Amino acid sequence: MAALALAMVAPAHAATRAGTAIANTATLTVGNGADRQSLPSNTVTLTTAELLDVTVAADRPTIAATGAEIAVGYVVVNTGNGAEDFVLTIASDRSAVTVARVAIDSDGNGSYDAASDRSLAPGAPLSLTPGQSVRIFVLVDGGQVTAATHISVTATAHTGSGVAGTTFAGAGDQGGDAVVGRTGGTATATTLLTISADQPSLTKSQTVFAPDGSTRAVRGAIVTYTLVASFPTATGGAAIDDPVPAGTTYVPGSITLDGRALSDAADGDAASVDGVTIHVALGDVAAASTRTVQFSVKIQ
């Protein structure tokens, strides 16, 4: 299928590309001196299977400006080793809020620009090369958002998905097999869309990574929370408190503030964990700014 021109990021790993032919011939050497000769074996060849894997992460939870078009960001990564088309499914938990279209961050600047970011045709898959990471924008009519709304994006490998290890014979690159990887060939991320106001606001999103590589909320899964505090004007004494959810335990050392790691102890940095609540002291915040906090918990 034809692919749009997408922002390309260097592959995340150096796995052998799907469809690569791996051939091997051995040699048997016999005899002594001038009678010594080499006898080749037959050559055996196999085609590297395509691994079907993908991740989706909510990117910069969005505060809605009532009446304006809202671009809600997500990052989709082909973590498999083959070129793959991914079918995107967009869902809203409020029937009144519909998705106008999906756009690609074609210029790779991280912000939606109607003039340069191309729209994905309705029903068209997102075509990604091995290791490619692409930011997409789900475009929503802000006038429809009259209450908090969850927007979810699911990416599913067109070749197939399901239980890790499921094999689709001959369906991979160059006619090799396609094998479902740890993520099950599908992944979902959700963003909570809230209404802006002339006062500070806090928006929270979550991603889940289970021990089997899926996004199922099962025992042992790691849930990573992203909290974005938005400040329309200068604000003093800002702080974020977030209780560790019942049924989970905090993952030690997982707190970050604006991408910088913080310690769990009540020491010189902004964060502390008392066993039941995450505390992050933001202090005095400049006008028209945002601060982003992340931490992870493990489902018991």
mmCIF file of C-alpha atoms in Angstrom:
data_model
loop_
_atom_site.group_PDB
_atom_site.id
_atom_site.type_symbol
_atom_site.label_atom_id
_atom_site.label_comp_id
_atom_site.label_asym_id
_atom_site.label_seq_id
_atom_site.Cartn_x
_atom_site.Cartn_y
_atom_site.Cartn_z
ATOM 1 C CA MET A 1 0.000 0.000 0.000
ATOM 2 C CA ALA A 2 1.144 3.521 -0.700
ATOM 3 C CA ALA A 3 2.570 5.358 2.282
ATOM 4 C CA LEU A 4 2.526 9.060 3.069
ATOM 5 C CA ALA A 5 5.819 10.898 3.505
ATOM 6 C CA LEU A 6 6.406 10.562 7.230
ATOM 7 C CA ALA A 7 8.826 12.034 9.751
ATOM 8 C CA MET A 8 11.527 9.393 10.186
ATOM 9 C CA VAL A 9 13.344 8.587 13.396
ATOM 10 C CA ALA A 10 16.351 6.273 13.529
ATOM 11 C CA PRO A 11 15.431 2.616 14.195
ATOM 12 C CA ALA A 12 15.331 1.729 17.864
ATOM 13 C CA HIS A 13 17.200 -1.537 17.374
ATOM 14 C CA ALA A 14 19.418 -3.341 14.893
ATOM 15 C CA ALA A 15 17.306 -6.483 14.463
ATOM 16 C CA THR A 16 17.727 -8.390 11.220
ATOM 17 C CA ARG A 17 15.201 -6.977 8.788
ATOM 18 C CA ALA A 18 12.244 -9.148 7.907
ATOM 19 C CA GLY A 19 12.599 -10.856 4.543
ATOM 20 C CA THR A 20 16.386 -11.095 4.779
ATOM 21 C CA ALA A 21 17.606 -14.358 3.240
ATOM 22 C CA ILE A 22 20.041 -16.206 5.492
ATOM 23 C CA ALA A 23 22.093 -18.749 3.549
ATOM 24 C CA ASN A 24 24.786 -21.054 4.884
ATOM 25 C CA THR A 25 27.180 -23.504 3.250
ATOM 26 C CA ALA A 26 29.712 -25.644 5.136
ATOM 27 C CA THR A 27 32.937 -27.191 3.822
ATOM 28 C CA LEU A 28 34.399 -30.628 4.452
ATOM 29 C CA THR A 29 38.172 -30.824 3.908
ATOM 30 C CA VAL A 30 39.784 -34.266 3.431
ATOM 31 C CA GLY A 31 43.127 -35.733 2.423
ATOM 32 C CA ASN A 32 46.730 -34.883 3.129
ATOM 33 C CA GLY A 33 49.275 -32.804 1.300
ATOM 34 C CA ALA A 34 48.678 -32.515 -2.432
ATOM 35 C CA ASP A 35 45.663 -34.801 -2.198
ATOM 36 C CA ARG A 36 43.829 -32.454 0.177
ATOM 37 C CA GLN A 37 40.490 -31.263 -1.228
ATOM 38 C CA SER A 38 37.480 -29.280 -0.107
ATOM 39 C CA LEU A 39 33.962 -30.604 -0.498
ATOM 40 C CA PRO A 40 31.094 -28.101 -0.040
ATOM 41 C CA SER A 41 27.860 -29.072 1.610
ATOM 42 C CA ASN A 42 24.509 -28.230 0.165
ATOM 43 C CA THR A 43 23.399 -24.678 0.921
ATOM 44 C CA VAL A 44 20.509 -24.169 3.339
ATOM 45 C CA THR A 45 18.500 -20.957 3.170
ATOM 46 C CA LEU A 46 15.784 -19.415 5.264
ATOM 47 C CA THR A 47 13.894 -16.138 5.175
ATOM 48 C CA THR A 48 13.823 -13.997 8.337
ATOM 49 C CA ALA A 49 10.295 -13.823 9.715
ATOM 50 C CA GLU A 50 8.522 -10.513 10.204
ATOM 51 C CA LEU A 51 7.812 -9.643 13.848
ATOM 52 C CA LEU A 52 4.489 -7.838 14.310
ATOM 53 C CA ASP A 53 4.929 -5.339 17.159
ATOM 54 C CA VAL A 54 3.780 -1.772 17.824
ATOM 55 C CA THR A 55 3.532 0.778 20.639
ATOM 56 C CA VAL A 56 1.318 3.852 21.013
ATOM 57 C CA ALA A 57 1.922 6.614 23.563
ATOM 58 C CA ALA A 58 -0.171 9.662 24.418
ATOM 59 C CA ASP A 59 1.838 12.752 23.539
ATOM 60 C CA ARG A 60 1.222 16.006 25.398
ATOM 61 C CA PRO A 61 -2.296 15.700 26.848
ATOM 62 C CA THR A 62 -4.344 18.529 25.392
ATOM 63 C CA ILE A 63 -6.349 21.295 27.030
ATOM 64 C CA ALA A 64 -9.295 22.265 24.835
ATOM 65 C CA ALA A 65 -9.925 25.818 23.744
ATOM 66 C CA THR A 66 -13.704 25.866 23.389
ATOM 67 C CA GLY A 67 -14.776 26.273 19.762
ATOM 68 C CA ALA A 68 -11.311 25.775 18.281
ATOM 69 C CA GLU A 69 -9.989 22.678 16.523
ATOM 70 C CA ILE A 70 -7.990 20.515 18.918
ATOM 71 C CA ALA A 71 -4.972 18.465 17.840
ATOM 72 C CA VAL A 72 -4.477 15.603 20.299
ATOM 73 C CA GLY A 73 -1.020 14.059 19.872
ATOM 74 C CA TYR A 74 0.071 10.407 19.935
ATOM 75 C CA VAL A 75 3.324 8.666 18.984
ATOM 76 C CA VAL A 76 3.119 5.358 17.097
ATOM 77 C CA VAL A 77 6.247 3.194 16.826
ATOM 78 C CA ASN A 78 6.733 0.129 14.647
ATOM 79 C CA THR A 79 8.808 -1.964 17.059
ATOM 80 C CA GLY A 80 8.841 -4.906 14.657
ATOM 81 C CA ASN A 81 11.518 -5.718 12.086
ATOM 82 C CA GLY A 82 9.458 -5.382 8.908
ATOM 83 C CA ALA A 83 7.610 -2.755 6.910
ATOM 84 C CA GLU A 84 4.024 -2.833 8.140
ATOM 85 C CA ASP A 85 0.692 -1.084 7.629
ATOM 86 C CA PHE A 86 -1.085 -0.279 10.878
ATOM 87 C CA VAL A 87 -4.830 0.211 11.024
ATOM 88 C CA LEU A 88 -5.760 3.110 13.313
ATOM 89 C CA THR A 89 -8.938 2.985 15.375
ATOM 90 C CA ILE A 90 -9.981 6.203 17.117
ATOM 91 C CA ALA A 91 -12.536 6.168 19.942
ATOM 92 C CA SER A 92 -14.206 8.781 22.139
ATOM 93 C CA ASP A 93 -16.071 7.970 25.343
ATOM 94 C CA ARG A 94 -18.561 10.777 24.587
ATOM 95 C CA SER A 95 -20.803 10.210 21.574
ATOM 96 C CA ALA A 96 -21.075 13.970 20.981
ATOM 97 C CA VAL A 97 -17.322 14.256 20.424
ATOM 98 C CA THR A 98 -16.315 12.988 16.993
ATOM 99 C CA VAL A 99 -12.966 12.856 15.237
ATOM 100 C CA ALA A 100 -12.723 15.041 12.148
ATOM 101 C CA ARG A 101 -9.552 13.451 10.768
ATOM 102 C CA VAL A 102 -6.063 12.205 11.603
ATOM 103 C CA ALA A 103 -2.953 14.115 10.508
ATOM 104 C CA ILE A 104 0.724 13.165 10.345
ATOM 105 C CA ASP A 105 3.426 15.351 11.879
ATOM 106 C CA SER A 106 5.051 15.502 8.434
ATOM 107 C CA ASP A 107 7.627 18.165 9.319
ATOM 108 C CA GLY A 108 8.524 16.484 12.623
ATOM 109 C CA ASN A 109 8.318 19.677 14.693
ATOM 110 C CA GLY A 110 5.963 18.211 17.311
ATOM 111 C CA SER A 111 3.151 20.695 16.692
ATOM 112 C CA TYR A 112 0.149 20.525 14.376
ATOM 113 C CA ASP A 113 0.343 22.820 11.367
ATOM 114 C CA ALA A 114 -2.544 22.606 8.901
ATOM 115 C CA ALA A 115 -0.331 23.962 6.127
ATOM 116 C CA SER A 116 2.373 21.285 6.364
ATOM 117 C CA ASP A 117 0.975 18.273 8.249
ATOM 118 C CA ARG A 118 -0.805 15.985 5.799
ATOM 119 C CA SER A 119 -4.070 14.273 6.655
ATOM 120 C CA LEU A 120 -4.338 10.499 6.542
ATOM 121 C CA ALA A 121 -7.071 9.493 4.106
ATOM 122 C CA PRO A 122 -10.161 8.021 5.825
ATOM 123 C CA GLY A 123 -9.597 4.311 6.377
ATOM 124 C CA ALA A 124 -6.011 4.443 5.096
ATOM 125 C CA PRO A 125 -3.401 2.586 7.177
ATOM 126 C CA LEU A 126 -0.317 4.161 8.697
ATOM 127 C CA SER A 127 2.655 2.656 6.829
ATOM 128 C CA LEU A 128 5.833 2.391 8.911
ATOM 129 C CA THR A 129 9.286 0.996 8.211
ATOM 130 C CA PRO A 130 11.079 -1.102 10.886
ATOM 131 C CA GLY A 131 11.757 0.996 13.993
ATOM 132 C CA GLN A 132 10.015 4.070 12.563
ATOM 133 C CA SER A 133 8.371 6.457 15.041
ATOM 134 C CA VAL A 134 5.674 8.854 13.858
ATOM 135 C CA ARG A 135 3.656 11.464 15.723
ATOM 136 C CA ILE A 136 0.027 11.709 14.672
ATOM 137 C CA PHE A 137 -2.636 14.245 15.594
ATOM 138 C CA VAL A 138 -6.258 13.313 16.207
ATOM 139 C CA LEU A 139 -8.227 16.423 15.222
ATOM 140 C CA VAL A 140 -11.379 17.154 17.200
ATOM 141 C CA ASP A 141 -13.908 19.995 16.985
ATOM 142 C CA GLY A 142 -13.390 21.900 20.234
ATOM 143 C CA GLY A 143 -16.988 23.066 20.145
ATOM 144 C CA GLN A 144 -18.080 19.468 20.814
ATOM 145 C CA VAL A 145 -15.989 19.176 23.972
ATOM 146 C CA THR A 146 -18.268 20.405 26.725
ATOM 147 C CA ALA A 147 -16.996 18.018 29.414
ATOM 148 C CA ALA A 148 -13.957 15.864 30.135
ATOM 149 C CA THR A 149 -13.516 13.405 27.251
ATOM 150 C CA HIS A 150 -11.239 10.404 26.768
ATOM 151 C CA ILE A 151 -9.777 10.025 23.273
ATOM 152 C CA SER A 152 -8.168 6.643 22.522
ATOM 153 C CA VAL A 153 -5.977 5.555 19.610
ATOM 154 C CA THR A 154 -5.386 1.887 18.784
ATOM 155 C CA ALA A 155 -2.863 0.771 16.174
ATOM 156 C CA THR A 156 -3.143 -2.801 14.877
ATOM 157 C CA ALA A 157 -0.849 -4.544 12.417
ATOM 158 C CA HIS A 158 -2.707 -5.099 9.138
ATOM 159 C CA THR A 159 -0.934 -8.419 8.590
ATOM 160 C CA GLY A 160 -2.361 -9.828 11.810
ATOM 161 C CA SER A 161 -2.514 -9.632 15.597
ATOM 162 C CA GLY A 162 -3.350 -11.864 18.539
ATOM 163 C CA VAL A 163 -1.501 -13.978 21.064
ATOM 164 C CA ALA A 164 2.282 -13.560 20.975
ATOM 165 C CA GLY A 165 3.785 -16.306 18.828
ATOM 166 C CA THR A 166 0.831 -16.616 16.468
ATOM 167 C CA THR A 167 2.226 -17.258 12.989
ATOM 168 C CA PHE A 168 0.843 -16.133 9.630
ATOM 169 C CA ALA A 169 2.589 -18.376 7.112
ATOM 170 C CA GLY A 170 4.031 -16.556 4.104
ATOM 171 C CA ALA A 171 2.482 -13.225 5.124
ATOM 172 C CA GLY A 172 5.712 -11.444 6.079
ATOM 173 C CA ASP A 173 8.130 -9.358 4.028
ATOM 174 C CA GLN A 174 9.613 -11.118 0.974
ATOM 175 C CA GLY A 175 7.266 -14.049 1.461
ATOM 176 C CA GLY A 176 8.585 -15.058 4.883
ATOM 177 C CA ASP A 177 6.338 -15.844 7.818
ATOM 178 C CA ALA A 178 4.861 -13.119 10.022
ATOM 179 C CA VAL A 179 4.918 -13.758 13.768
ATOM 180 C CA VAL A 180 2.981 -11.802 16.412
ATOM 181 C CA GLY A 181 5.373 -10.214 18.919
ATOM 182 C CA ARG A 182 5.148 -9.267 22.590
ATOM 183 C CA THR A 183 2.627 -6.457 22.060
ATOM 184 C CA GLY A 184 0.177 -8.771 20.334
ATOM 185 C CA GLY A 185 0.525 -6.688 17.169
ATOM 186 C CA THR A 186 -1.716 -3.999 18.642
ATOM 187 C CA ALA A 187 -1.422 -1.154 21.164
ATOM 188 C CA THR A 188 -3.668 1.557 22.632
ATOM 189 C CA ALA A 189 -3.108 4.897 24.369
ATOM 190 C CA THR A 190 -5.688 7.247 25.890
ATOM 191 C CA THR A 191 -5.697 10.984 26.562
ATOM 192 C CA LEU A 192 -8.112 12.868 28.815
ATOM 193 C CA LEU A 193 -9.298 16.046 27.092
ATOM 194 C CA THR A 194 -10.435 18.826 29.429
ATOM 195 C CA ILE A 195 -11.815 22.339 29.022
ATOM 196 C CA SER A 196 -9.457 25.275 29.378
ATOM 197 C CA ALA A 197 -10.116 28.110 31.768
ATOM 198 C CA ASP A 198 -8.340 31.181 33.108
ATOM 199 C CA GLN A 199 -7.022 29.144 35.994
ATOM 200 C CA PRO A 200 -4.365 26.406 36.224
ATOM 201 C CA SER A 201 -5.411 22.921 35.190
ATOM 202 C CA LEU A 202 -4.034 19.405 35.471
ATOM 203 C CA THR A 203 -4.475 16.797 32.727
ATOM 204 C CA LYS A 204 -3.673 13.119 33.235
ATOM 205 C CA SER A 205 -3.105 10.263 30.786
ATOM 206 C CA GLN A 206 -1.898 6.691 31.182
ATOM 207 C CA THR A 207 -0.146 3.937 29.231
ATOM 208 C CA VAL A 208 0.018 0.246 30.165
ATOM 209 C CA PHE A 209 2.740 -2.319 29.444
ATOM 210 C CA ALA A 210 2.031 -5.884 30.566
ATOM 211 C CA PRO A 211 4.640 -8.624 31.188
ATOM 212 C CA ASP A 212 3.563 -10.308 27.934
ATOM 213 C CA GLY A 213 4.199 -7.092 26.027
ATOM 214 C CA SER A 214 0.506 -6.273 25.575
ATOM 215 C CA THR A 215 -1.418 -3.274 26.899
ATOM 216 C CA ARG A 216 -3.710 -5.365 29.093
ATOM 217 C CA ALA A 217 -4.219 -4.282 32.706
ATOM 218 C CA VAL A 218 -3.124 -7.622 34.196
ATOM 219 C CA ARG A 219 -1.096 -8.501 37.270
ATOM 220 C CA GLY A 220 2.488 -7.347 36.875
ATOM 221 C CA ALA A 221 1.643 -4.715 34.251
ATOM 222 C CA ILE A 222 3.353 -1.338 34.546
ATOM 223 C CA VAL A 223 1.088 1.701 34.336
ATOM 224 C CA THR A 224 2.838 4.988 33.556
ATOM 225 C CA TYR A 225 0.937 8.169 34.417
ATOM 226 C CA THR A 226 1.637 11.493 32.713
ATOM 227 C CA LEU A 227 0.380 14.650 34.434
ATOM 228 C CA VAL A 228 0.573 17.970 32.592
ATOM 229 C CA ALA A 229 0.002 21.091 34.709
ATOM 230 C CA SER A 230 -0.919 24.153 32.598
ATOM 231 C CA PHE A 231 -0.563 27.671 33.934
ATOM 232 C CA PRO A 232 -2.210 30.523 31.934
ATOM 233 C CA THR A 233 -0.704 33.147 34.264
ATOM 234 C CA ALA A 234 2.148 33.350 36.747
ATOM 235 C CA THR A 235 1.353 31.097 39.710
ATOM 236 C CA GLY A 236 3.073 30.750 43.067
ATOM 237 C CA GLY A 237 3.455 27.721 45.337
ATOM 238 C CA ALA A 238 2.265 25.117 42.840
ATOM 239 C CA ALA A 239 2.400 21.436 43.859
ATOM 240 C CA ILE A 240 1.065 18.122 42.564
ATOM 241 C CA ASP A 241 -0.097 15.285 44.801
ATOM 242 C CA ASP A 242 -1.174 11.955 43.327
ATOM 243 C CA PRO A 243 -2.130 8.944 45.467
ATOM 244 C CA VAL A 244 -0.834 5.536 44.421
ATOM 245 C CA PRO A 245 -3.973 3.718 43.176
ATOM 246 C CA ALA A 246 -5.369 0.860 45.226
ATOM 247 C CA GLY A 247 -4.267 -2.492 43.834
ATOM 248 C CA THR A 248 -0.917 -1.131 42.684
ATOM 249 C CA THR A 249 2.507 -0.365 44.128
ATOM 250 C CA TYR A 250 4.753 2.525 43.194
ATOM 251 C CA VAL A 251 7.752 1.708 40.977
ATOM 252 C CA PRO A 252 10.763 3.110 42.877
ATOM 253 C CA GLY A 253 12.756 5.790 41.082
ATOM 254 C CA SER A 254 10.178 6.349 38.349
ATOM 255 C CA ILE A 255 9.313 10.023 38.999
ATOM 256 C CA THR A 256 10.376 12.576 36.393
ATOM 257 C CA LEU A 257 9.695 16.307 36.105
ATOM 258 C CA ASP A 258 9.882 17.737 32.590
ATOM 259 C CA GLY A 259 11.880 14.649 31.603
ATOM 260 C CA ARG A 260 14.415 14.890 34.455
ATOM 261 C CA ALA A 261 14.618 12.065 36.978
ATOM 262 C CA LEU A 262 13.814 12.927 40.606
ATOM 263 C CA SER A 263 14.544 10.981 43.780
ATOM 264 C CA ASP A 264 11.871 9.375 45.950
ATOM 265 C CA ALA A 265 13.292 10.746 49.194
ATOM 266 C CA ALA A 266 12.284 14.058 50.764
ATOM 267 C CA ASP A 267 15.604 15.696 49.971
ATOM 268 C CA GLY A 268 16.769 18.631 47.865
ATOM 269 C CA ASP A 269 14.758 18.006 44.712
ATOM 270 C CA ALA A 270 11.070 18.621 44.046
ATOM 271 C CA ALA A 271 9.712 15.091 44.572
ATOM 272 C CA SER A 272 9.032 12.747 47.454
ATOM 273 C CA VAL A 273 7.076 9.532 48.010
ATOM 274 C CA ASP A 274 5.641 8.675 51.415
ATOM 275 C CA GLY A 275 4.489 5.196 50.421
ATOM 276 C CA VAL A 276 0.927 6.164 49.515
ATOM 277 C CA THR A 277 1.207 9.483 47.659
ATOM 278 C CA ILE A 278 3.493 11.061 45.063
ATOM 279 C CA HIS A 279 4.393 14.674 45.941
ATOM 280 C CA VAL A 280 5.991 17.081 43.459
ATOM 281 C CA ALA A 281 6.588 20.701 44.504
ATOM 282 C CA LEU A 282 6.627 22.912 41.412
ATOM 283 C CA GLY A 283 7.093 26.150 43.352
ATOM 284 C CA ASP A 284 6.631 29.468 41.570
ATOM 285 C CA VAL A 285 5.701 28.972 37.914
ATOM 286 C CA ALA A 286 6.058 31.517 35.133
ATOM 287 C CA ALA A 287 3.084 32.634 33.063
ATOM 288 C CA ALA A 288 1.881 30.646 30.037
ATOM 289 C CA SER A 289 3.874 27.538 30.869
ATOM 290 C CA THR A 290 3.392 23.831 31.459
ATOM 291 C CA ARG A 291 5.147 21.333 33.752
ATOM 292 C CA THR A 292 5.037 17.597 33.108
ATOM 293 C CA VAL A 293 5.311 14.902 35.788
ATOM 294 C CA GLN A 294 5.519 11.152 35.121
ATOM 295 C CA PHE A 295 5.642 8.138 37.431
ATOM 296 C CA SER A 296 4.838 4.432 37.223
ATOM 297 C CA VAL A 297 3.001 1.851 39.322
ATOM 298 C CA LYS A 298 2.800 -1.934 39.097
ATOM 299 C CA ILE A 299 -0.524 -3.798 39.199
ATOM 300 C CA GLN A 300 -0.567 -6.359 42.013
#
